[in-house]
PDB file of C-alpha atoms in Angstrom:
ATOM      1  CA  UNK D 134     -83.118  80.931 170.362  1.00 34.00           C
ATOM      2  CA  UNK D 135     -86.524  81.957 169.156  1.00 41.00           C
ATOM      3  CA  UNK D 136     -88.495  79.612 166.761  1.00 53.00           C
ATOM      4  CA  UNK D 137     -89.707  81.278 163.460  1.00 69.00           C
ATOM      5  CA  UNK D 138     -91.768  77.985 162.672  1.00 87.00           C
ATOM      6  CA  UNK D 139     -94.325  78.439 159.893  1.00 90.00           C
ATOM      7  CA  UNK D 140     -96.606  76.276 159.384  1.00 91.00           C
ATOM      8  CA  UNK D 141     -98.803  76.448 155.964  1.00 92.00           C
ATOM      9  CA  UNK D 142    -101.802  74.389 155.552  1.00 91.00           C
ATOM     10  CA  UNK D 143    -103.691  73.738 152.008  1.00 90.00           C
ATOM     11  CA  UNK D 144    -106.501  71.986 151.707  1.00 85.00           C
ATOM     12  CA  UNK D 145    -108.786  71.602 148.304  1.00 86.00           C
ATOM     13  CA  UNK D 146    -112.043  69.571 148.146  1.00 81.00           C
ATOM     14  CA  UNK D 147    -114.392  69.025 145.426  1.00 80.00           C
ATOM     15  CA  UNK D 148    -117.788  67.081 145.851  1.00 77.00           C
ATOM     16  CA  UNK D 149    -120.652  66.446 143.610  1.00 77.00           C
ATOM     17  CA  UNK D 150    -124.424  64.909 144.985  1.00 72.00           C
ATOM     18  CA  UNK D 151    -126.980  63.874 143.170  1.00 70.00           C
ATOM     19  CA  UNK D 152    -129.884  64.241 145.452  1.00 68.00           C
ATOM     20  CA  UNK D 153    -133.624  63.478 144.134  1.00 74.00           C
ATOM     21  CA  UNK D 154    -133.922  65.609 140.654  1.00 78.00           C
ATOM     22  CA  UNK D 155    -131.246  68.082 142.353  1.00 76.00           C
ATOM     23  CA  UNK D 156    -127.281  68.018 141.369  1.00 77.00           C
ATOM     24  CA  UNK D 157    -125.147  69.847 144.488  1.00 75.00           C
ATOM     25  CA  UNK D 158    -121.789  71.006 143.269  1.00 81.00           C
ATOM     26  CA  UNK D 159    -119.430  72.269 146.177  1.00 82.00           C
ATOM     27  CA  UNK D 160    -115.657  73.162 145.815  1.00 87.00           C
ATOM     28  CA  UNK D 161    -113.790  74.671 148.799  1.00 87.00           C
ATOM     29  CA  UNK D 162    -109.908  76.163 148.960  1.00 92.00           C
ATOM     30  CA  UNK D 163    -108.316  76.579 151.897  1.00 92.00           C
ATOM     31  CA  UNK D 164    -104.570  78.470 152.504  1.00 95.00           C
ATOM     32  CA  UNK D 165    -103.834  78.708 155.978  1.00 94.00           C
ATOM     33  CA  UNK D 166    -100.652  79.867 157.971  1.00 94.00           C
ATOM     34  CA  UNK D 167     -99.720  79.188 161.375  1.00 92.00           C
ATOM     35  CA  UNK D 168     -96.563  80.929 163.335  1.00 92.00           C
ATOM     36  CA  UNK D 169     -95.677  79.649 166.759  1.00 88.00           C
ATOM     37  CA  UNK D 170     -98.653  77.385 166.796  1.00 86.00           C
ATOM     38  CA  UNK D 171    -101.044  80.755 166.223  1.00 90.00           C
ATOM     39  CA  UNK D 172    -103.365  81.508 162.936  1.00 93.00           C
ATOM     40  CA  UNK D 173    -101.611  84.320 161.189  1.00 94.00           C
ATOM     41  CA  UNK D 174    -103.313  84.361 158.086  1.00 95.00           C
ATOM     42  CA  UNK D 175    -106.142  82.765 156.006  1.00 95.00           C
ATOM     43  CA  UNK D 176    -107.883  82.763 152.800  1.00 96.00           C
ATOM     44  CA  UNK D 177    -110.894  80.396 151.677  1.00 94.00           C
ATOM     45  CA  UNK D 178    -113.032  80.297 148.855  1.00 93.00           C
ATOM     46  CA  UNK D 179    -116.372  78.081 149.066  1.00 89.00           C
ATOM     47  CA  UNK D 180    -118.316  77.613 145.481  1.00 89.00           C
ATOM     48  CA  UNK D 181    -121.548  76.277 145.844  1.00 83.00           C
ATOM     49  CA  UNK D 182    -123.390  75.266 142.748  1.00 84.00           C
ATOM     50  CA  UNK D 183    -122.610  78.996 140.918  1.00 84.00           C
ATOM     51  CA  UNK D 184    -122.312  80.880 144.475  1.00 90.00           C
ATOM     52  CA  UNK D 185    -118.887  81.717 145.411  1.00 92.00           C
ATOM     53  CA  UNK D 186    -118.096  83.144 149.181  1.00 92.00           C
ATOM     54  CA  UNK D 187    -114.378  83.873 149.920  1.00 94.00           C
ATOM     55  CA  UNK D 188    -113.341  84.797 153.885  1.00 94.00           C
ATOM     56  CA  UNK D 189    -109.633  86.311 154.131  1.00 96.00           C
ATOM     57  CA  UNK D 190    -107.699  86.711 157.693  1.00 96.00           C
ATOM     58  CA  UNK D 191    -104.690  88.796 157.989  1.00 95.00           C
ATOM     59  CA  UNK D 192    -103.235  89.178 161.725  1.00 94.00           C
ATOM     60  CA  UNK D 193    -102.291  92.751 161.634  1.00 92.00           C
ATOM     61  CA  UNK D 194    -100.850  95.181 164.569  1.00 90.00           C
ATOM     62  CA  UNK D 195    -101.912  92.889 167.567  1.00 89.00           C
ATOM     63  CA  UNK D 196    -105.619  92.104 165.777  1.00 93.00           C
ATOM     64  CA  UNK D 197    -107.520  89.958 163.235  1.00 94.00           C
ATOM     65  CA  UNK D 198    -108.688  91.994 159.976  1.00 95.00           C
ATOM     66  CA  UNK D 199    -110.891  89.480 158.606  1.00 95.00           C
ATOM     67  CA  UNK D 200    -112.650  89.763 155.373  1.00 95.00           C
ATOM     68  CA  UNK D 201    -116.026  87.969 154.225  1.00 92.00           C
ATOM     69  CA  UNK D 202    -117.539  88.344 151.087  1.00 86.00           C
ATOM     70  CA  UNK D 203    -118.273  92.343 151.310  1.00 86.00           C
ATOM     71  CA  UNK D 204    -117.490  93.177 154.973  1.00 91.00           C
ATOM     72  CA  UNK D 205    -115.307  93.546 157.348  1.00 93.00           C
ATOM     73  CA  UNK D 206    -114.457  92.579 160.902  1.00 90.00           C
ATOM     74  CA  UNK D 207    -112.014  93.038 163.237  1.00 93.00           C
ATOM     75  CA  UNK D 208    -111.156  90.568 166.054  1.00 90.00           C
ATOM     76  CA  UNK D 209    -109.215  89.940 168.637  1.00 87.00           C
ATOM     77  CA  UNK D 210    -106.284  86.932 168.584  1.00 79.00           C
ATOM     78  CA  UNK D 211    -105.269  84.092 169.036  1.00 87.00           C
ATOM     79  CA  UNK D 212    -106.686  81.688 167.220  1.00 89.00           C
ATOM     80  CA  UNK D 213    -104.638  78.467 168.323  1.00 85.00           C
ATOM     81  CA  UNK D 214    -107.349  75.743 166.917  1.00 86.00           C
ATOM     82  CA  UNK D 215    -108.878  75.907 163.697  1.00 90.00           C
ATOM     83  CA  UNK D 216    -111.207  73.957 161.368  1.00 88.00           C
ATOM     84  CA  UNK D 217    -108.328  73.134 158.532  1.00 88.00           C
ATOM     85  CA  UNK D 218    -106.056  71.743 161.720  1.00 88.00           C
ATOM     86  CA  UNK D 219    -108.796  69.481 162.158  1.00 89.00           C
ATOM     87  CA  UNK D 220    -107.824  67.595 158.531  1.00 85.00           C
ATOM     88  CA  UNK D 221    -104.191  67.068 160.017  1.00 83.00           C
ATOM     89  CA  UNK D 222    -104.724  65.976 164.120  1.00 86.00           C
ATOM     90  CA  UNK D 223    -107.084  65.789 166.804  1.00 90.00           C
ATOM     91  CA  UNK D 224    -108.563  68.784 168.379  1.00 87.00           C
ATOM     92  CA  UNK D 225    -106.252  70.572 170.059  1.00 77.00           C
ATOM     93  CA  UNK D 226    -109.537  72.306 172.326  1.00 70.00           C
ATOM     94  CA  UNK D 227    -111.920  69.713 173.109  1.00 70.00           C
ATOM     95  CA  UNK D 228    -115.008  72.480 173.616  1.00 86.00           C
ATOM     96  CA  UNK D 229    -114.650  75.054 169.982  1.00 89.00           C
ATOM     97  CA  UNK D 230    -112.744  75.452 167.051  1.00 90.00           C
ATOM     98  CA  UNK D 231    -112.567  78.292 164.845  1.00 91.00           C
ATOM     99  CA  UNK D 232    -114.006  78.231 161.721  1.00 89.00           C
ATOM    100  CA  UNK D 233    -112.131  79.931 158.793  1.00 91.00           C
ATOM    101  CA  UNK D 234    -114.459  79.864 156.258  1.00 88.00           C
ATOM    102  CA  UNK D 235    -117.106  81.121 158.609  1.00 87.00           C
ATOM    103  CA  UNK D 236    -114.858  83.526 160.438  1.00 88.00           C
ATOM    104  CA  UNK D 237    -116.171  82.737 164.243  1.00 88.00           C
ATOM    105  CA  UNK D 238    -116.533  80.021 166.571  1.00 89.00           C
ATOM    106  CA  UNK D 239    -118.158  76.878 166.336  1.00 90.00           C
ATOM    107  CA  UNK D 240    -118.691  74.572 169.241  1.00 91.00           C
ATOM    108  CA  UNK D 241    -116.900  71.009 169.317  1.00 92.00           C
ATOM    109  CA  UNK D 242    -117.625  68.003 171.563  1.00 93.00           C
ATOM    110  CA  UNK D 243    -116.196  64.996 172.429  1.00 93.00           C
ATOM    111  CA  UNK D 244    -118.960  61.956 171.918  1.00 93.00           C
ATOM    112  CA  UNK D 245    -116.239  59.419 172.323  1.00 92.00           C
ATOM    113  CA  UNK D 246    -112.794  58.206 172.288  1.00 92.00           C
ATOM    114  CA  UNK D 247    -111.364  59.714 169.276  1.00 92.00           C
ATOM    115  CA  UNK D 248    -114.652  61.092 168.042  1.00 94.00           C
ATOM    116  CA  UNK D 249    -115.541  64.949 167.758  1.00 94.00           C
ATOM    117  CA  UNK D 250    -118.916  66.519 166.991  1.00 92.00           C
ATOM    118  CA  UNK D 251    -118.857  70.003 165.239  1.00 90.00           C
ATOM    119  CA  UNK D 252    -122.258  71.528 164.046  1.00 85.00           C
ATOM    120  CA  UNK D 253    -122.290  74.063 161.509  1.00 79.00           C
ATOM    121  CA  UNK D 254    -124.469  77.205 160.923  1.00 70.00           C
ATOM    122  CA  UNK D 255    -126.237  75.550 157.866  1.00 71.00           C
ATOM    123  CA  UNK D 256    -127.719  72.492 160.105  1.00 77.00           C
ATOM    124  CA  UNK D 257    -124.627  70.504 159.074  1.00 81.00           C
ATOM    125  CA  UNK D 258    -123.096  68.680 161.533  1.00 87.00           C
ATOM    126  CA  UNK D 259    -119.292  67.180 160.944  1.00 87.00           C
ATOM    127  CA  UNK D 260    -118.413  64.157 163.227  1.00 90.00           C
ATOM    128  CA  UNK D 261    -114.939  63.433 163.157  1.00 91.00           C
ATOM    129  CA  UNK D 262    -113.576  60.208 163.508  1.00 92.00           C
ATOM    130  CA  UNK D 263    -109.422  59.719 165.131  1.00 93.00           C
ATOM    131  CA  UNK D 264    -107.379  56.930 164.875  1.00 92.00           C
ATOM    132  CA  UNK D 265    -104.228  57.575 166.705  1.00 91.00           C
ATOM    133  CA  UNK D 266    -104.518  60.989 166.941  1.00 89.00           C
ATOM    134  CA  UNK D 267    -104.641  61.007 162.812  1.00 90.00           C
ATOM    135  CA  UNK D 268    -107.964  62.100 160.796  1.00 90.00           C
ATOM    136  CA  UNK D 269    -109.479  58.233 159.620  1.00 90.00           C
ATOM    137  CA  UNK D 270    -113.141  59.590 158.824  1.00 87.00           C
ATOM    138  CA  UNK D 271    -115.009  62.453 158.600  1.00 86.00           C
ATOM    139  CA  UNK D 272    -118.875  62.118 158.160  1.00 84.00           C
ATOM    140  CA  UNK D 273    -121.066  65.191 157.156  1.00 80.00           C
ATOM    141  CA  UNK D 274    -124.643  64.432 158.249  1.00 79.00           C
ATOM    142  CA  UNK D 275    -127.447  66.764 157.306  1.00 73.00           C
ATOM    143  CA  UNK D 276    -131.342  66.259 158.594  1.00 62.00           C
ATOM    144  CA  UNK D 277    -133.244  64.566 156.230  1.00 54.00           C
ATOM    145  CA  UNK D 278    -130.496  64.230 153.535  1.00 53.00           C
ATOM    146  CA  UNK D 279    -128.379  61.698 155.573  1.00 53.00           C
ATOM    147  CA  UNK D 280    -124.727  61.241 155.371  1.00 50.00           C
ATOM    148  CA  UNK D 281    -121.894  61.411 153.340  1.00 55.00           C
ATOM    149  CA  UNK D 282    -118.532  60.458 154.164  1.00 49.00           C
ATOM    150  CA  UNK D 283    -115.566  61.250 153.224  1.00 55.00           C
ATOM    151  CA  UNK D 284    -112.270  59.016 153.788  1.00 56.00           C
ATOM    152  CA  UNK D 285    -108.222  61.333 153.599  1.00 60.00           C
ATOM    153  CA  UNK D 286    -105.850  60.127 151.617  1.00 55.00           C
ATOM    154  CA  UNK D 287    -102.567  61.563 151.377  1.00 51.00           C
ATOM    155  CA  UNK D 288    -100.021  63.176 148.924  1.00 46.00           C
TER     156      UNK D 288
END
């Protein structure tokens, strides 16, 4: 019997910081699809303050077309672990996850039972905090800014 699971992932966020004389607006969409436990397609749009940066990712003839802002890439699958699956469960790779809004690999480590350090590109670092196996906390720490963090609640 073969399995046709889909599973589809959304994920909105909207944040607003008021650091020193500066306001920080940031809205991100994510629509994610899964088959078989493997990334088939993605689409995220990140608005910062007025700039806007979408990434698409369409699994097409055996590859990964993925799209960011003006360019184009092609890469090879599968992606099995993903940022947005990071929202729903524990890590399912302990040492990187893919990034969909970024469109490559970012490097994740385990600092502790239940507790998963991602840095990002932009000196961000995400530390992600389990409790049985279900996201309870996830802090976003930038140098010299400090932390913010950010609790899920359900719908």
């Amino acid at each position: 019997m073969t399995n046709d699971s889909i599973t589809a992932y959304t994920l909105n966020s909207n944040s607003e910081a008021h650091v020193f004389f500066t306001t920080r607006k940031i809205s991100l969409h994510y629509d994610i699809l899964y088959k078989h436990n493997q990334l088939i397609s993605s689409y995220s749009k990140n608005i910062r303050n007025d700039e806007i940066h979408e990434t698409s990712i369409q699994l097409q003839n055996g590859n990964y077309i993925l799209k960011k802002d003006n360019e184009s890439f092609c890469m090879k699958p599968p992606v099995e672990c993903s940022t947005v699956k990071l929202f729903f469960h524990e890590p399912c790779n302990s040492e990187k996850v893919f990034s969909e809004r970024l469109g490559d690999y970012r490097p994740l480590k385990k600092t502790g039972n239940g507790v998963y350090e991602m840095e990002l590109k932009e000196g961000l670092t995400y530390i992600y905090h389990y409790k049985s196996g279900k996201l309870a906390e996830l802090e976003m720490r930038k140098a010299l800014l400090g932390s913010v963090y950010l609790r899920p609640s359900a719908k």
